[in-house]
């Protein structure tokens, strides 16, 4: 059987992470794109696999056999598993997908997972930091259950078309949104670049109106920042939502802009950030650190790859990092490096605890496979998997504080945010 699989290096957190401080689930990633030719099988059943659901089944088996970090496969005879899988008859791709998922569950690793074509496409959009659409963030208003524009992304087609935060979307391409979920509405709005989506909008006190908006390739901002005047000093507040392919350049712009505006110190907010591209986290760490180790990874054969600062930090001003129980994977790499090199004080609650690395492969039918290929360690070499990183200063939010910030996200990164307020106090004390 001859086939090739495009390989994307990723650090994945495939659990559903729901943050009280930011938008919910995202998938994690790392390392650059390379090519991979999966080895041919000499099995007699190979010839019968072409153009059948068994093709993808065997692709998955081969990748796991060659790359899975646990060479004992959770004490499963993986070769016998292949024979069992290929002896079965599959009526369609769905039945093959189900068999694949059941086999991967036997490996005992929640991060090694099969992705159907739709899931794989969604992952690719998230990790690239781009999608084809009109550039709006959607929400369901709690009181009315109506589909609402939370905000148009600046300079997006939606923004240029005049959509505003608080607009209700009554229909999409003539389909009423009353019973749509957010995922369904988002899928309706997305589409090929150059095509149009027609929206019916309700905006008080105006009458309802319709607008046709052309879809474009949208870059999803991963970084937002403000310069906050805190009594007699200026604090640069930077919120990093995910480590996408564009996060590093956006972070560089934020640091440079805030430095030019005479920020006296920085608060880097990683709360609710489930991770992203590993190399993006390394690049961003290098913007804050002039020297020191950042992270190391160890693969199934004991190979150790180390990443360190390169002496090209953009600033040496005081820094406080905010984390919580939803700061995972690449977020923990960055927070751990900054903490253990004494570059920053870390404030908040214990992080998620995700210390493994995944690669993601595209398969021949458009589906994908995430497979754990290595474990990663902060500079100290401690194992943070399922343990997390403890902040230097523990500041836990009570239920009421969490609810307040969740309902009023504009309060995040202000004096009404207890963890941010503590960070500002630390920066002031360092300046004395």
Tab-separated table of C-alpha atoms in Angstrom:
chain	number	residue	atom	x	y	z
A	1	UNK	CA	0.000	0.000	0.000
A	2	UNK	CA	1.450	3.319	-1.037
A	3	UNK	CA	0.270	6.482	0.638
A	4	UNK	CA	1.742	9.540	2.217
A	5	UNK	CA	0.611	11.544	5.162
A	6	UNK	CA	1.229	15.225	5.654
A	7	UNK	CA	2.527	15.542	9.162
A	8	UNK	CA	1.901	18.511	11.387
A	9	UNK	CA	3.761	18.724	14.668
A	10	UNK	CA	1.339	19.579	17.438
A	11	UNK	CA	0.989	19.676	21.199
A	12	UNK	CA	-2.600	18.726	21.751
A	13	UNK	CA	-5.047	19.081	24.555
A	14	UNK	CA	-8.052	17.246	23.196
A	15	UNK	CA	-10.098	17.527	26.360
A	16	UNK	CA	-12.956	20.007	26.546
A	17	UNK	CA	-11.570	22.933	28.517
A	18	UNK	CA	-14.164	25.484	29.625
A	19	UNK	CA	-12.760	28.656	31.134
A	20	UNK	CA	-14.689	31.121	33.241
A	21	UNK	CA	-12.413	33.850	31.957
A	22	UNK	CA	-12.324	33.312	28.218
A	23	UNK	CA	-13.864	31.426	25.366
A	24	UNK	CA	-13.974	27.669	25.756
A	25	UNK	CA	-12.375	24.819	23.900
A	26	UNK	CA	-9.351	25.126	21.692
A	27	UNK	CA	-6.904	22.533	20.525
A	28	UNK	CA	-3.230	22.625	21.205
A	29	UNK	CA	-0.349	22.339	18.823
A	30	UNK	CA	3.435	22.422	18.249
A	31	UNK	CA	6.510	22.127	16.028
A	32	UNK	CA	6.680	22.837	12.317
A	33	UNK	CA	5.283	21.075	9.291
A	34	UNK	CA	7.375	18.317	7.745
A	35	UNK	CA	6.598	15.474	5.400
A	36	UNK	CA	6.251	11.842	6.296
A	37	UNK	CA	6.001	8.735	4.174
A	38	UNK	CA	4.438	5.982	6.236
A	39	UNK	CA	6.203	2.682	5.772
A	40	UNK	CA	4.710	0.021	3.545
A	41	UNK	CA	3.347	-3.158	5.041
A	42	UNK	CA	4.443	-6.561	3.811
A	43	UNK	CA	1.254	-8.223	5.058
A	44	UNK	CA	-0.713	-10.366	2.537
A	45	UNK	CA	-3.844	-8.391	3.347
A	46	UNK	CA	-2.287	-5.179	2.013
A	47	UNK	CA	-3.445	-5.609	-1.560
A	48	UNK	CA	-7.065	-5.817	-0.435
A	49	UNK	CA	-6.918	-2.487	1.406
A	50	UNK	CA	-6.836	-0.110	-1.546
A	51	UNK	CA	-9.992	1.987	-1.925
A	52	UNK	CA	-11.712	0.430	1.090
A	53	UNK	CA	-12.481	1.663	4.609
A	54	UNK	CA	-9.629	-0.560	5.761
A	55	UNK	CA	-7.176	1.850	4.131
A	56	UNK	CA	-7.601	4.438	6.885
A	57	UNK	CA	-7.675	1.726	9.548
A	58	UNK	CA	-4.242	0.519	8.481
A	59	UNK	CA	-2.874	4.056	8.102
A	60	UNK	CA	-3.772	4.710	11.732
A	61	UNK	CA	-2.234	1.414	12.865
A	62	UNK	CA	1.031	2.158	11.025
A	63	UNK	CA	1.374	5.650	12.509
A	64	UNK	CA	0.710	4.435	16.052
A	65	UNK	CA	3.149	1.560	15.542
A	66	UNK	CA	5.896	3.910	14.384
A	67	UNK	CA	5.383	6.920	16.655
A	68	UNK	CA	3.381	6.301	19.827
A	69	UNK	CA	5.447	7.330	22.840
A	70	UNK	CA	4.658	4.171	24.810
A	71	UNK	CA	6.563	1.429	23.010
A	72	UNK	CA	4.626	-1.193	25.007
A	73	UNK	CA	1.298	0.196	23.715
A	74	UNK	CA	-0.256	0.081	27.190
A	75	UNK	CA	0.621	-3.647	27.342
A	76	UNK	CA	-1.446	-4.427	24.242
A	77	UNK	CA	-0.127	-6.719	21.506
A	78	UNK	CA	-0.356	-4.069	18.793
A	79	UNK	CA	0.474	-6.490	15.961
A	80	UNK	CA	-2.392	-8.757	16.958
A	81	UNK	CA	-4.586	-5.653	17.086
A	82	UNK	CA	-3.819	-4.991	13.411
A	83	UNK	CA	-4.833	-8.495	12.411
A	84	UNK	CA	-8.102	-8.150	14.327
A	85	UNK	CA	-8.889	-4.804	12.699
A	86	UNK	CA	-8.179	-5.947	9.162
A	87	UNK	CA	-10.165	-9.173	9.490
A	88	UNK	CA	-13.333	-7.189	10.118
A	89	UNK	CA	-15.722	-6.094	7.402
A	90	UNK	CA	-16.637	-2.408	7.358
A	91	UNK	CA	-19.832	-1.347	5.623
A	92	UNK	CA	-18.714	2.280	5.355
A	93	UNK	CA	-16.188	4.819	6.628
A	94	UNK	CA	-18.273	5.490	9.748
A	95	UNK	CA	-17.959	1.885	10.916
A	96	UNK	CA	-14.198	1.999	10.274
A	97	UNK	CA	-13.955	5.239	12.255
A	98	UNK	CA	-15.733	3.616	15.184
A	99	UNK	CA	-13.317	0.667	15.170
A	100	UNK	CA	-10.357	3.045	15.069
A	101	UNK	CA	-11.642	5.030	18.041
A	102	UNK	CA	-12.234	1.879	20.081
A	103	UNK	CA	-8.705	0.652	19.368
A	104	UNK	CA	-7.144	3.976	20.336
A	105	UNK	CA	-9.035	3.961	23.627
A	106	UNK	CA	-7.185	0.741	24.489
A	107	UNK	CA	-3.916	2.708	24.466
A	108	UNK	CA	-5.025	4.564	27.602
A	109	UNK	CA	-3.970	7.976	26.294
A	110	UNK	CA	-6.725	10.626	26.036
A	111	UNK	CA	-4.594	12.757	23.712
A	112	UNK	CA	-4.109	10.101	21.041
A	113	UNK	CA	-7.300	10.542	19.061
A	114	UNK	CA	-8.873	10.048	15.684
A	115	UNK	CA	-10.378	13.099	13.968
A	116	UNK	CA	-13.064	12.738	11.330
A	117	UNK	CA	-12.743	15.059	8.299
A	118	UNK	CA	-14.886	17.788	9.864
A	119	UNK	CA	-12.947	17.706	13.149
A	120	UNK	CA	-9.639	17.715	11.293
A	121	UNK	CA	-10.655	20.717	9.178
A	122	UNK	CA	-11.752	22.603	12.293
A	123	UNK	CA	-8.433	21.830	13.973
A	124	UNK	CA	-6.474	23.051	10.965
A	125	UNK	CA	-8.370	26.360	11.012
A	126	UNK	CA	-7.798	26.868	14.731
A	127	UNK	CA	-4.098	26.138	14.772
A	128	UNK	CA	-3.405	28.181	11.644
A	129	UNK	CA	-5.083	31.162	13.281
A	130	UNK	CA	-7.088	31.652	10.108
A	131	UNK	CA	-10.483	30.743	8.718
A	132	UNK	CA	-12.660	31.618	5.771
A	133	UNK	CA	-15.583	33.724	6.942
A	134	UNK	CA	-16.668	37.267	7.720
A	135	UNK	CA	-14.913	37.850	11.049
A	136	UNK	CA	-17.430	37.964	13.884
A	137	UNK	CA	-17.554	36.465	17.352
A	138	UNK	CA	-20.971	35.015	18.087
A	139	UNK	CA	-22.893	34.397	21.293
A	140	UNK	CA	-26.320	33.325	22.491
A	141	UNK	CA	-27.949	35.994	24.648
A	142	UNK	CA	-28.981	34.350	27.894
A	143	UNK	CA	-32.224	36.281	28.438
A	144	UNK	CA	-33.631	35.890	24.914
A	145	UNK	CA	-31.703	32.857	23.545
A	146	UNK	CA	-31.109	34.925	20.406
A	147	UNK	CA	-27.986	34.644	18.244
A	148	UNK	CA	-25.993	37.803	18.836
A	149	UNK	CA	-22.855	39.490	17.518
A	150	UNK	CA	-20.466	39.659	20.473
A	151	UNK	CA	-18.026	41.704	18.416
A	152	UNK	CA	-16.866	42.082	14.844
A	153	UNK	CA	-13.137	41.480	14.446
A	154	UNK	CA	-11.443	44.790	13.578
A	155	UNK	CA	-10.867	45.347	9.837
A	156	UNK	CA	-12.875	42.231	8.964
A	157	UNK	CA	-15.635	42.048	6.314
A	158	UNK	CA	-18.202	42.079	9.137
A	159	UNK	CA	-16.710	45.245	10.600
A	160	UNK	CA	-16.520	46.939	7.215
A	161	UNK	CA	-20.150	45.967	6.534
A	162	UNK	CA	-21.180	47.871	9.652
A	163	UNK	CA	-22.103	44.991	11.978
A	164	UNK	CA	-22.004	46.003	15.611
A	165	UNK	CA	-21.701	44.291	18.978
A	166	UNK	CA	-25.212	43.581	20.213
A	167	UNK	CA	-26.748	43.032	16.768
A	168	UNK	CA	-29.126	40.079	16.618
A	169	UNK	CA	-28.798	37.699	13.647
A	170	UNK	CA	-32.305	36.529	12.767
A	171	UNK	CA	-31.422	34.411	9.736
A	172	UNK	CA	-28.394	33.191	7.781
A	173	UNK	CA	-28.893	32.649	4.055
A	174	UNK	CA	-32.631	32.600	4.678
A	175	UNK	CA	-32.438	29.997	7.471
A	176	UNK	CA	-33.907	31.165	10.812
A	177	UNK	CA	-31.372	31.104	13.638
A	178	UNK	CA	-33.936	30.602	16.400
A	179	UNK	CA	-33.106	26.925	16.926
A	180	UNK	CA	-29.437	27.009	15.816
A	181	UNK	CA	-26.576	26.244	18.145
A	182	UNK	CA	-23.457	28.408	18.027
A	183	UNK	CA	-21.651	25.648	16.144
A	184	UNK	CA	-24.423	25.393	13.552
A	185	UNK	CA	-24.550	29.165	13.068
A	186	UNK	CA	-20.785	29.337	12.735
A	187	UNK	CA	-20.818	26.557	10.128
A	188	UNK	CA	-23.477	28.411	8.129
A	189	UNK	CA	-21.477	31.641	8.129
A	190	UNK	CA	-18.173	30.008	7.137
A	191	UNK	CA	-17.586	29.214	3.490
A	192	UNK	CA	-15.275	29.560	0.518
A	193	UNK	CA	-13.371	32.787	0.015
A	194	UNK	CA	-15.197	35.086	-2.414
A	195	UNK	CA	-18.670	33.693	-1.756
A	196	UNK	CA	-21.328	35.693	0.074
A	197	UNK	CA	-23.401	35.095	3.170
A	198	UNK	CA	-26.708	36.919	3.628
A	199	UNK	CA	-27.701	37.929	7.155
A	200	UNK	CA	-30.943	39.359	8.489
A	201	UNK	CA	-30.088	41.727	11.322
A	202	UNK	CA	-32.162	43.201	14.142
A	203	UNK	CA	-30.752	46.341	15.738
A	204	UNK	CA	-32.753	48.511	18.097
A	205	UNK	CA	-34.310	50.997	17.542
A	206	UNK	CA	-33.960	50.432	13.785
A	207	UNK	CA	-36.124	48.184	11.638
A	208	UNK	CA	-34.757	44.789	10.646
A	209	UNK	CA	-32.420	44.877	7.663
A	210	UNK	CA	-30.497	42.479	5.441
A	211	UNK	CA	-26.834	42.613	4.539
A	212	UNK	CA	-24.746	40.505	2.142
A	213	UNK	CA	-21.105	40.086	3.163
A	214	UNK	CA	-18.314	38.514	1.117
A	215	UNK	CA	-16.254	35.868	2.855
A	216	UNK	CA	-12.511	36.389	3.141
A	217	UNK	CA	-9.580	34.619	4.739
A	218	UNK	CA	-9.693	35.886	8.318
A	219	UNK	CA	-6.743	36.050	10.661
A	220	UNK	CA	-7.926	35.321	14.183
A	221	UNK	CA	-6.194	37.611	16.683
A	222	UNK	CA	-4.504	35.649	19.447
A	223	UNK	CA	-3.195	38.690	21.330
A	224	UNK	CA	-4.981	41.728	22.715
A	225	UNK	CA	-3.345	44.435	24.801
A	226	UNK	CA	-3.909	47.753	26.555
A	227	UNK	CA	-1.847	50.308	28.434
A	228	UNK	CA	-3.404	50.752	31.875
A	229	UNK	CA	-2.715	53.775	34.048
A	230	UNK	CA	-2.358	52.389	37.559
A	231	UNK	CA	-1.965	55.415	39.843
A	232	UNK	CA	1.455	56.867	39.050
A	233	UNK	CA	2.688	54.065	36.752
A	234	UNK	CA	1.743	52.573	33.384
A	235	UNK	CA	1.181	48.819	33.131
A	236	UNK	CA	1.192	46.973	29.823
A	237	UNK	CA	-1.538	44.321	29.967
A	238	UNK	CA	-1.306	41.555	27.340
A	239	UNK	CA	-3.916	38.788	26.962
A	240	UNK	CA	-2.734	35.745	25.001
A	241	UNK	CA	-5.707	33.547	24.069
A	242	UNK	CA	-3.877	30.822	22.137
A	243	UNK	CA	-0.518	29.996	20.556
A	244	UNK	CA	-1.558	30.131	16.895
A	245	UNK	CA	0.808	30.497	13.947
A	246	UNK	CA	0.391	34.291	14.158
A	247	UNK	CA	0.676	34.638	17.945
A	248	UNK	CA	4.413	35.379	18.021
A	249	UNK	CA	4.244	38.277	15.569
A	250	UNK	CA	1.218	39.659	17.414
A	251	UNK	CA	3.058	39.374	20.735
A	252	UNK	CA	6.080	41.166	19.302
A	253	UNK	CA	3.838	44.025	18.196
A	254	UNK	CA	2.191	44.217	21.627
A	255	UNK	CA	5.484	44.306	23.538
A	256	UNK	CA	7.007	46.869	21.167
A	257	UNK	CA	3.954	49.134	21.153
A	258	UNK	CA	3.531	49.099	24.926
A	259	UNK	CA	7.262	49.693	25.457
A	260	UNK	CA	7.145	52.708	23.131
A	261	UNK	CA	4.241	54.030	25.213
A	262	UNK	CA	6.463	53.926	28.306
A	263	UNK	CA	5.014	50.913	30.106
A	264	UNK	CA	6.846	50.449	33.412
A	265	UNK	CA	6.048	46.749	33.624
A	266	UNK	CA	3.899	44.019	32.091
A	267	UNK	CA	1.111	41.626	33.043
A	268	UNK	CA	0.924	38.636	30.696
A	269	UNK	CA	-2.440	36.901	31.020
A	270	UNK	CA	-2.443	33.174	30.156
A	271	UNK	CA	-5.657	32.341	32.012
A	272	UNK	CA	-7.969	30.158	29.972
A	273	UNK	CA	-5.275	29.594	27.332
A	274	UNK	CA	-5.278	25.855	26.515
A	275	UNK	CA	-2.109	26.049	24.408
A	276	UNK	CA	-1.142	26.113	20.756
A	277	UNK	CA	1.900	25.730	18.580
A	278	UNK	CA	4.943	24.713	20.596
A	279	UNK	CA	7.358	26.736	18.530
A	280	UNK	CA	5.097	29.739	19.026
A	281	UNK	CA	5.490	29.342	22.797
A	282	UNK	CA	9.273	29.078	22.381
A	283	UNK	CA	9.396	32.198	20.201
A	284	UNK	CA	7.306	34.134	22.703
A	285	UNK	CA	9.440	32.975	25.631
A	286	UNK	CA	12.491	34.284	23.783
A	287	UNK	CA	10.860	37.727	23.582
A	288	UNK	CA	10.795	37.899	27.387
A	289	UNK	CA	13.939	35.926	28.299
A	290	UNK	CA	17.492	36.934	27.462
A	291	UNK	CA	18.978	33.642	28.593
A	292	UNK	CA	18.099	30.256	30.041
A	293	UNK	CA	16.432	26.993	29.110
A	294	UNK	CA	12.807	27.036	27.951
A	295	UNK	CA	11.665	23.437	27.475
A	296	UNK	CA	12.900	19.976	26.520
A	297	UNK	CA	11.074	17.070	24.887
A	298	UNK	CA	11.869	13.345	25.179
A	299	UNK	CA	10.537	10.919	22.562
A	300	UNK	CA	9.877	7.166	22.641
A	301	UNK	CA	13.536	6.328	22.005
A	302	UNK	CA	14.859	8.699	24.648
A	303	UNK	CA	15.822	11.416	22.183
A	304	UNK	CA	16.015	14.766	23.934
A	305	UNK	CA	15.378	18.035	22.085
A	306	UNK	CA	16.109	21.223	24.025
A	307	UNK	CA	14.961	24.790	23.394
A	308	UNK	CA	16.648	27.810	24.981
A	309	UNK	CA	16.596	31.598	24.889
A	310	UNK	CA	18.638	33.197	22.097
A	311	UNK	CA	19.706	36.466	23.711
A	312	UNK	CA	17.203	38.550	21.724
A	313	UNK	CA	14.663	39.495	24.392
A	314	UNK	CA	12.520	42.515	23.527
A	315	UNK	CA	12.306	43.818	27.099
A	316	UNK	CA	13.741	43.294	30.553
A	317	UNK	CA	11.013	45.246	32.364
A	318	UNK	CA	9.267	43.587	35.342
A	319	UNK	CA	6.765	40.912	34.385
A	320	UNK	CA	3.920	39.092	36.136
A	321	UNK	CA	2.194	36.104	34.511
A	322	UNK	CA	-1.420	35.188	35.305
A	323	UNK	CA	-2.464	31.504	35.128
A	324	UNK	CA	-5.386	29.329	36.169
A	325	UNK	CA	-6.582	25.737	35.961
A	326	UNK	CA	-7.303	26.164	32.255
A	327	UNK	CA	-3.781	27.322	31.356
A	328	UNK	CA	-2.468	24.194	29.654
A	329	UNK	CA	0.315	22.740	27.535
A	330	UNK	CA	2.055	25.537	25.612
A	331	UNK	CA	0.840	27.974	28.289
A	332	UNK	CA	2.559	25.846	30.900
A	333	UNK	CA	5.739	25.759	28.836
A	334	UNK	CA	5.838	29.565	28.753
A	335	UNK	CA	4.815	30.080	32.386
A	336	UNK	CA	7.227	27.388	33.586
A	337	UNK	CA	10.169	28.845	31.672
A	338	UNK	CA	9.531	32.385	32.896
A	339	UNK	CA	9.042	31.228	36.487
A	340	UNK	CA	12.005	28.859	36.721
A	341	UNK	CA	14.389	31.370	35.137
A	342	UNK	CA	13.249	34.014	37.652
A	343	UNK	CA	12.105	36.200	34.779
A	344	UNK	CA	8.556	36.619	36.077
A	345	UNK	CA	6.355	36.127	39.098
A	346	UNK	CA	3.469	33.765	38.374
A	347	UNK	CA	0.134	34.610	40.008
A	348	UNK	CA	-3.195	32.781	40.075
A	349	UNK	CA	-4.079	29.119	40.582
A	350	UNK	CA	-2.425	25.818	39.677
A	351	UNK	CA	-2.254	25.166	35.924
A	352	UNK	CA	-3.935	22.288	34.100
A	353	UNK	CA	-1.071	19.784	33.921
A	354	UNK	CA	-0.539	18.686	30.314
A	355	UNK	CA	2.989	17.435	29.722
A	356	UNK	CA	2.803	15.459	26.493
A	357	UNK	CA	3.453	16.273	22.849
A	358	UNK	CA	1.327	15.140	19.928
A	359	UNK	CA	1.848	15.076	16.185
A	360	UNK	CA	-1.156	15.356	13.897
A	361	UNK	CA	-1.346	13.502	10.595
A	362	UNK	CA	-3.745	14.027	7.722
A	363	UNK	CA	-5.014	10.720	6.367
A	364	UNK	CA	-5.923	9.681	2.847
A	365	UNK	CA	-9.663	10.347	3.144
A	366	UNK	CA	-9.381	13.791	4.765
A	367	UNK	CA	-9.569	12.542	8.339
A	368	UNK	CA	-6.734	12.992	10.823
A	369	UNK	CA	-4.892	11.377	13.692
A	370	UNK	CA	-3.372	12.982	16.769
A	371	UNK	CA	-0.773	10.751	18.376
A	372	UNK	CA	1.340	11.325	21.476
A	373	UNK	CA	4.977	11.198	20.393
A	374	UNK	CA	6.900	12.729	23.308
A	375	UNK	CA	6.783	14.205	26.787
A	376	UNK	CA	7.930	17.701	27.616
A	377	UNK	CA	9.595	19.115	30.708
A	378	UNK	CA	10.240	22.626	32.045
A	379	UNK	CA	13.854	23.707	32.735
A	380	UNK	CA	13.885	21.992	36.157
A	381	UNK	CA	13.073	18.652	34.515
A	382	UNK	CA	10.084	17.992	36.790
A	383	UNK	CA	7.123	16.080	35.385
A	384	UNK	CA	4.102	18.407	35.304
A	385	UNK	CA	1.748	15.975	33.563
A	386	UNK	CA	-1.494	15.687	35.532
A	387	UNK	CA	0.149	17.840	38.208
A	388	UNK	CA	0.405	21.326	36.764
A	389	UNK	CA	2.544	24.259	37.825
A	390	UNK	CA	1.967	26.056	41.110
A	391	UNK	CA	2.103	29.853	40.907
A	392	UNK	CA	4.559	31.807	43.024
A	393	UNK	CA	1.595	33.581	44.591
A	394	UNK	CA	-1.690	31.703	44.889
A	395	UNK	CA	-4.751	33.881	44.264
A	396	UNK	CA	-7.848	31.753	43.808
A	397	UNK	CA	-11.100	33.280	42.633
A	398	UNK	CA	-14.251	32.412	44.544
A	399	UNK	CA	-17.433	31.433	42.698
A	400	UNK	CA	-18.892	34.930	42.831
A	401	UNK	CA	-15.714	36.488	41.411
A	402	UNK	CA	-15.609	33.914	38.626
A	403	UNK	CA	-19.244	34.574	37.753
A	404	UNK	CA	-18.740	38.341	37.748
A	405	UNK	CA	-15.793	38.136	35.361
A	406	UNK	CA	-17.570	35.605	33.144
A	407	UNK	CA	-20.675	37.777	32.772
A	408	UNK	CA	-18.644	40.973	32.431
A	409	UNK	CA	-15.520	40.081	30.407
A	410	UNK	CA	-14.647	43.778	30.068
A	411	UNK	CA	-13.631	43.640	33.748
A	412	UNK	CA	-10.844	41.146	33.025
A	413	UNK	CA	-7.497	42.899	33.271
A	414	UNK	CA	-8.890	45.764	35.397
A	415	UNK	CA	-8.876	46.592	39.114
A	416	UNK	CA	-12.128	44.600	39.426
A	417	UNK	CA	-10.127	41.474	38.523
A	418	UNK	CA	-8.529	40.228	41.804
A	419	UNK	CA	-5.687	38.333	40.124
A	420	UNK	CA	-4.782	41.261	37.882
A	421	UNK	CA	-4.990	43.622	40.871
A	422	UNK	CA	-2.509	41.442	42.759
A	423	UNK	CA	-0.183	41.464	39.747
A	424	UNK	CA	-0.227	45.268	39.692
A	425	UNK	CA	0.654	45.360	43.398
A	426	UNK	CA	3.626	43.079	42.740
A	427	UNK	CA	4.858	45.309	39.909
A	428	UNK	CA	4.614	48.384	42.155
A	429	UNK	CA	6.582	46.685	44.917
A	430	UNK	CA	9.289	45.675	42.423
A	431	UNK	CA	9.582	49.293	41.296
A	432	UNK	CA	10.319	50.554	44.814
